[in-house]
Coordinates of C-alpha atoms in Angstrom, one line a residue:
M181 CA 73.3 99.5 66.2
K182 CA 71.6 96.2 67.1
E183 CA 73.4 93.9 69.6
H184 CA 75.8 91.4 67.9
A185 CA 75.4 93.0 64.5
P186 CA 78.8 93.8 62.8
L187 CA 79.4 97.3 61.7
T188 CA 79.7 97.8 57.9
M189 CA 81.3 100.4 55.7
K190 CA 77.8 101.4 54.7
D191 CA 76.9 102.1 58.4
I192 CA 80.0 104.3 58.7
A193 CA 79.2 106.2 55.5
R194 CA 75.7 106.8 56.7
A195 CA 76.8 108.0 60.1
L196 CA 79.4 110.4 58.8
G197 CA 77.5 111.6 55.7
V198 CA 80.1 110.3 53.2
S199 CA 80.1 107.7 50.4
V200 CA 81.0 104.0 51.0
A201 CA 83.9 104.5 48.5
T202 CA 85.2 107.4 50.7
V203 CA 85.1 105.2 53.8
S204 CA 86.9 102.4 51.9
R205 CA 89.6 104.7 50.6
A206 CA 90.1 106.3 54.1
L207 CA 90.5 102.9 55.8
K208 CA 93.2 102.1 53.2
D209 CA 95.0 105.4 53.8
S210 CA 94.3 106.6 50.2
P211 CA 95.9 110.1 49.6
R212 CA 92.7 110.9 47.6
I213 CA 91.1 111.5 51.0
S214 CA 92.2 114.4 53.2
A215 CA 94.2 113.5 56.3
E216 CA 91.6 115.1 58.5
R217 CA 88.7 113.1 57.0
R218 CA 90.8 109.9 57.0
E219 CA 91.5 110.2 60.7
A220 CA 87.8 111.0 61.4
I221 CA 86.6 107.9 59.6
K222 CA 89.3 105.6 61.2
A223 CA 88.5 107.0 64.6
Y224 CA 84.8 106.2 64.1
A225 CA 85.7 102.7 62.9
R226 CA 87.9 102.1 65.9
E227 CA 85.3 103.4 68.4
H228 CA 82.7 101.1 67.0
N229 CA 84.9 98.0 66.6
F230 CA 84.7 97.9 62.8
A231 CA 86.3 94.7 61.4
P232 CA 86.7 94.9 57.6
N233 CA 86.4 91.5 55.8
L234 CA 89.9 91.4 54.3
L235 CA 89.7 87.8 53.3
A236 CA 86.7 88.2 51.1
E237 CA 88.4 91.2 49.5
S238 CA 91.6 89.2 49.0
L239 CA 89.7 86.4 47.3
R240 CA 88.1 88.9 44.9
H241 CA 91.4 90.4 43.9
N242 CA 94.0 87.7 44.4
R243 CA 93.9 84.7 42.1
V244 CA 97.4 83.4 43.1
H245 CA 97.5 82.4 46.8
P246 CA 94.3 83.5 48.5
V247 CA 93.3 82.1 51.9
R248 CA 90.2 80.1 51.3
V249 CA 87.8 79.4 54.2
I250 CA 84.0 79.0 53.8
G251 CA 81.7 79.3 56.9
V252 CA 78.9 76.8 57.1
I253 CA 76.0 77.2 59.6
L254 CA 73.9 74.1 60.2
P255 CA 70.9 73.8 62.6
Q256 CA 72.2 70.4 63.8
I257 CA 75.3 68.7 62.8
C258 CA 74.1 65.2 63.9
H259 CA 71.0 65.4 61.8
Y260 CA 71.3 62.9 58.9
Y261 CA 70.1 65.3 56.2
F262 CA 72.3 68.2 57.3
S263 CA 75.3 65.9 57.6
T264 CA 74.9 64.7 54.1
I265 CA 74.7 68.3 52.9
L266 CA 77.9 69.1 54.8
S267 CA 79.5 66.2 53.1
G268 CA 78.5 67.6 49.7
I269 CA 79.8 71.1 50.6
E270 CA 83.1 69.7 51.8
E271 CA 83.6 67.5 48.8
E272 CA 83.0 70.4 46.3
A273 CA 85.0 72.9 48.5
S274 CA 88.0 70.5 48.9
A275 CA 88.1 69.8 45.2
R276 CA 88.4 73.5 44.6
G277 CA 91.0 74.3 47.3
Y278 CA 88.7 75.6 50.0
Q279 CA 88.4 74.6 53.7
L280 CA 85.4 74.8 55.9
M281 CA 84.6 76.5 59.3
V282 CA 81.5 74.7 60.6
A283 CA 79.1 75.7 63.4
Q284 CA 75.7 74.7 64.5
S285 CA 72.9 77.1 65.6
D286 CA 71.1 74.4 67.6
E287 CA 67.9 75.9 66.1
R288 CA 68.4 79.1 68.1
Y289 CA 68.2 82.6 66.6
E290 CA 70.6 84.2 69.1
R291 CA 73.2 81.6 68.6
E292 CA 72.9 82.0 64.8
V293 CA 73.5 85.8 65.2
R294 CA 76.6 85.1 67.2
I295 CA 77.9 82.6 64.7
C296 CA 77.4 85.1 61.8
Q297 CA 79.4 87.7 63.7
A298 CA 82.2 85.3 64.6
F299 CA 82.5 84.1 61.0
Y300 CA 82.6 87.7 59.8
E301 CA 85.3 88.6 62.4
N302 CA 87.3 85.5 61.3
K303 CA 87.2 86.7 57.7
V304 CA 85.5 83.8 56.0
C305 CA 85.2 84.4 52.3
G306 CA 81.5 83.5 52.3
I307 CA 78.8 81.7 54.2
I308 CA 76.5 78.8 53.5
V309 CA 73.6 78.6 55.9
C310 CA 70.4 76.8 56.8
Q311 CA 68.6 79.1 59.2
A312 CA 67.3 78.1 62.6
K313 CA 63.6 77.2 62.9
D314 CA 62.9 80.2 65.2
T315 CA 64.7 82.8 63.1
V316 CA 62.1 85.5 62.1
K317 CA 64.5 88.5 62.0
Y318 CA 67.1 88.7 59.3
D319 CA 69.3 91.7 60.0
H320 CA 72.3 89.6 60.7
F321 CA 72.1 88.1 57.3
Q322 CA 71.5 91.4 55.5
R323 CA 74.5 93.0 57.2
L324 CA 76.7 90.2 55.9
I325 CA 75.5 90.9 52.4
D326 CA 75.9 94.7 52.9
S327 CA 79.5 94.0 54.0
G328 CA 80.2 92.2 50.8
V329 CA 80.2 88.6 52.2
P330 CA 78.6 86.2 49.7
L331 CA 75.8 84.2 51.3
V332 CA 74.0 81.1 50.1
F333 CA 71.0 79.6 51.8
F334 CA 70.0 75.9 51.6
D335 CA 66.9 73.9 52.6
R336 CA 65.3 76.6 54.8
I337 CA 65.5 79.6 52.4
N338 CA 65.0 83.1 53.5
T339 CA 62.5 85.0 51.3
G340 CA 63.1 88.2 53.3
I341 CA 66.7 88.3 52.0
D342 CA 67.6 88.7 48.3
C343 CA 70.4 86.2 47.9
S344 CA 71.2 82.8 46.4
R345 CA 69.6 79.6 47.5
V346 CA 69.5 75.8 46.9
V347 CA 66.4 73.8 47.8
V348 CA 64.9 70.5 47.0
D349 CA 61.5 70.4 45.2
D350 CA 59.6 70.2 48.5
Y351 CA 56.2 70.8 46.8
M352 CA 56.5 68.1 44.3
G353 CA 58.1 65.7 46.8
A354 CA 55.1 66.1 49.1
Y355 CA 52.6 66.0 46.2
T356 CA 54.1 62.7 44.8
A357 CA 54.1 61.1 48.3
V358 CA 50.5 62.0 49.1
T359 CA 49.4 61.0 45.6
H360 CA 51.0 57.6 46.2
L361 CA 49.1 57.2 49.5
I362 CA 45.8 58.1 47.9
E363 CA 46.3 55.9 44.9
S364 CA 47.1 53.0 47.2
G365 CA 43.6 53.3 48.7
C366 CA 44.1 55.8 51.6
R367 CA 41.3 58.4 52.0
R368 CA 42.2 60.2 55.3
V369 CA 45.8 61.4 55.1
A370 CA 47.1 63.3 58.1
F371 CA 49.9 65.8 57.8
Y372 CA 52.6 66.3 60.4
G373 CA 54.6 69.5 59.7
T374 CA 56.5 72.3 61.3
S375 CA 56.1 76.1 61.6
M376 CA 54.5 77.6 58.6
H377 CA 56.8 80.6 58.6
L378 CA 59.4 78.3 57.0
E379 CA 59.2 78.0 53.2
I380 CA 59.8 74.2 53.3
S381 CA 56.8 73.8 55.5
K382 CA 54.6 75.9 53.3
N383 CA 55.7 74.0 50.2
R384 CA 55.3 70.6 51.7
F385 CA 51.9 71.5 53.1
N386 CA 50.8 72.9 49.7
G387 CA 51.9 69.7 48.0
Y388 CA 50.0 67.7 50.5
R389 CA 46.8 69.8 50.1
D390 CA 46.9 69.9 46.3
A391 CA 47.3 66.2 46.1
L392 CA 44.1 65.8 48.2
L393 CA 42.2 68.3 46.1
R394 CA 43.4 66.8 42.8
H395 CA 42.0 63.5 43.9
H396 CA 38.7 65.1 45.0
L397 CA 39.4 64.5 48.7
P398 CA 38.6 67.2 51.3
A399 CA 41.5 69.2 52.9
D400 CA 40.5 68.5 56.5
D401 CA 42.1 70.9 59.0
S402 CA 41.5 68.4 61.8
L403 CA 44.2 66.2 60.2
V404 CA 46.9 68.9 60.1
F405 CA 49.3 68.9 63.1
F406 CA 52.4 70.9 64.0
C407 CA 54.8 68.0 64.9
D408 CA 58.3 67.6 63.5
N409 CA 60.2 65.2 65.8
R410 CA 59.8 61.7 67.1
A411 CA 59.1 62.5 70.7
D412 CA 56.2 64.8 69.8
A413 CA 54.9 62.2 67.3
E414 CA 54.8 59.6 70.0
A415 CA 53.0 62.0 72.3
I416 CA 50.2 63.1 70.0
T417 CA 49.6 60.1 67.8
P418 CA 47.8 57.9 70.3
D419 CA 44.9 60.3 70.6
I420 CA 44.8 60.8 66.9
L421 CA 44.6 57.0 66.2
A422 CA 42.0 56.6 68.9
R423 CA 39.6 59.0 67.1
A424 CA 36.4 57.5 65.5
D425 CA 37.4 59.3 62.3
R426 CA 41.1 58.4 62.6
P427 CA 43.4 58.8 59.6
D428 CA 44.3 55.8 57.6
A429 CA 47.6 57.4 56.4
F430 CA 50.2 59.9 57.6
F431 CA 52.6 62.1 55.7
A432 CA 55.4 63.4 57.9
V433 CA 57.8 66.3 57.3
N434 CA 60.8 64.1 58.1
D435 CA 61.7 60.5 58.7
D436 CA 62.2 60.8 62.5
T437 CA 58.6 62.0 62.9
A438 CA 57.4 59.2 60.6
I439 CA 59.2 56.6 62.7
G440 CA 57.6 58.0 65.8
I441 CA 54.2 57.5 64.1
L442 CA 55.2 54.0 63.1
Y443 CA 56.4 53.0 66.6
T444 CA 53.2 54.3 68.1
A445 CA 50.8 52.7 65.6
K446 CA 52.5 49.3 66.1
R447 CA 52.5 49.6 69.9
M448 CA 48.7 50.3 69.7
G449 CA 48.1 47.2 67.7
F450 CA 47.6 48.7 64.3
R451 CA 49.0 46.8 61.3
V452 CA 51.3 48.9 59.0
P453 CA 50.5 49.3 56.2
E454 CA 47.3 47.3 56.2
D455 CA 45.5 49.6 58.8
V456 CA 47.8 52.7 58.6
S457 CA 50.2 53.8 55.9
I458 CA 53.1 56.1 56.7
C459 CA 55.4 58.2 54.6
G460 CA 58.4 60.3 55.7
F461 CA 60.7 62.8 54.0
T462 CA 64.5 62.5 54.0
N463 CA 65.5 58.9 53.2
G464 CA 68.1 58.7 56.0
E465 CA 69.7 55.6 57.4
R466 CA 66.9 55.1 59.9
A467 CA 64.4 54.6 57.1
I468 CA 65.8 51.2 56.5
A469 CA 66.5 50.3 60.1
C470 CA 62.8 50.2 61.1
D471 CA 60.3 47.4 60.6
P472 CA 58.7 47.7 58.2
M473 CA 61.2 49.8 56.3
L474 CA 59.9 53.4 55.7
T475 CA 58.5 54.8 52.5
T476 CA 60.0 58.2 52.2
V477 CA 60.9 61.1 49.9
E478 CA 64.6 61.2 49.1
Q479 CA 66.1 64.7 49.5
R480 CA 69.6 64.1 48.0
G481 CA 71.4 66.2 50.5
R482 CA 74.9 65.6 49.1
V483 CA 73.7 67.2 45.8
V484 CA 72.3 70.2 47.7
G485 CA 75.6 70.7 49.4
E486 CA 77.6 70.5 46.2
E487 CA 75.3 73.0 44.5
A488 CA 75.5 75.4 47.4
A489 CA 79.3 75.3 47.5
N490 CA 79.4 75.7 43.7
I491 CA 77.4 78.9 43.8
L492 CA 79.4 80.4 46.7
I493 CA 82.8 79.6 45.2
G494 CA 81.6 80.9 41.8
Q495 CA 80.6 84.2 43.4
V496 CA 83.8 84.5 45.5
E497 CA 86.0 83.8 42.5
G498 CA 84.0 86.1 40.1
F499 CA 82.7 83.4 37.8
L500 CA 79.1 84.2 39.0
P501 CA 78.1 87.8 39.4
A502 CA 78.1 88.8 43.1
D503 CA 74.9 90.7 42.6
K504 CA 73.0 88.0 40.8
V505 CA 70.7 85.7 42.8
E506 CA 71.2 82.1 41.9
K507 CA 68.2 79.8 42.6
R508 CA 68.7 76.1 42.1
I509 CA 66.2 73.3 42.8
V510 CA 67.3 69.7 43.4
R511 CA 64.7 67.1 42.4
T512 CA 63.4 64.6 44.9
R513 CA 62.2 61.0 44.3
L514 CA 59.8 58.8 46.2
I515 CA 61.3 55.6 47.7
V516 CA 58.5 53.1 48.2
R517 CA 59.1 50.5 51.0
G518 CA 57.1 48.6 53.5
T519 CA 55.1 51.3 55.4
T520 CA 52.8 51.9 52.4
R521 CA 50.5 49.6 50.5

């Protein structure tokens, strides 16, 4: 067993050479299983701290007065986009009689693993999650699914796990934004993104690159940077703007990064958007608090949250098949403001 990973009935069955159904019946003291085998299975479960997810089972079978608690894992609660998603989840869940148990991973894999275990032990009926940026191993998610806990990903989806997900149309959002920059006269568009092991990064980069190629502009690797926060943007942008072949536009993976570029460009004496155009991705409150106000791609986080809660509750209550993967895409839209021509 891996550290922090909850034991499942499937694990017990494999270890003792019996079926999952036999394990389930033995743990419920079914007379269909011999007393000797029941005791052997229960002893193994006790020894390995097995905690059956009774709440999920009660929700599947009890339509009268089930206890309804949904676990939500966010990378950061204070992040505007994630907070709007949480609002959408809460609104949909509350309307349907569910409460939330919320935790943040703080972008750390180990913490994410511990939260998954804690949610499982606290018998949540399902989990809605946006994985941490440094998560590259997915055993903790797969064990939840193997244990019968419905799981729905949002934003940063996990292609290594076959489960439901809700995302915005990252590719088209980026494609539309970069097309706007090009059609407004920009010819050297820099890309500030995050790790390419995340699907959102791949999709936004592909949208950026395809917009360049569609308009017969070169995809210049020297204009692609791994930068996804304001502090890093303020650190690296001076050297980039000091280049003889400097970019005349920036497309950033989020608004905070874009605002870091904006602050740096203005501090260096560049006019925005006359000398440098800037586009972000989020449309948070900070986008209208800067000068000039930020052109950005609106992600519609509340809708993402509502859709994620709708899927999870549907699977818990049996309206959506538990073994069917639901994939929903929320459309983005470009909000043009003062940082682009």
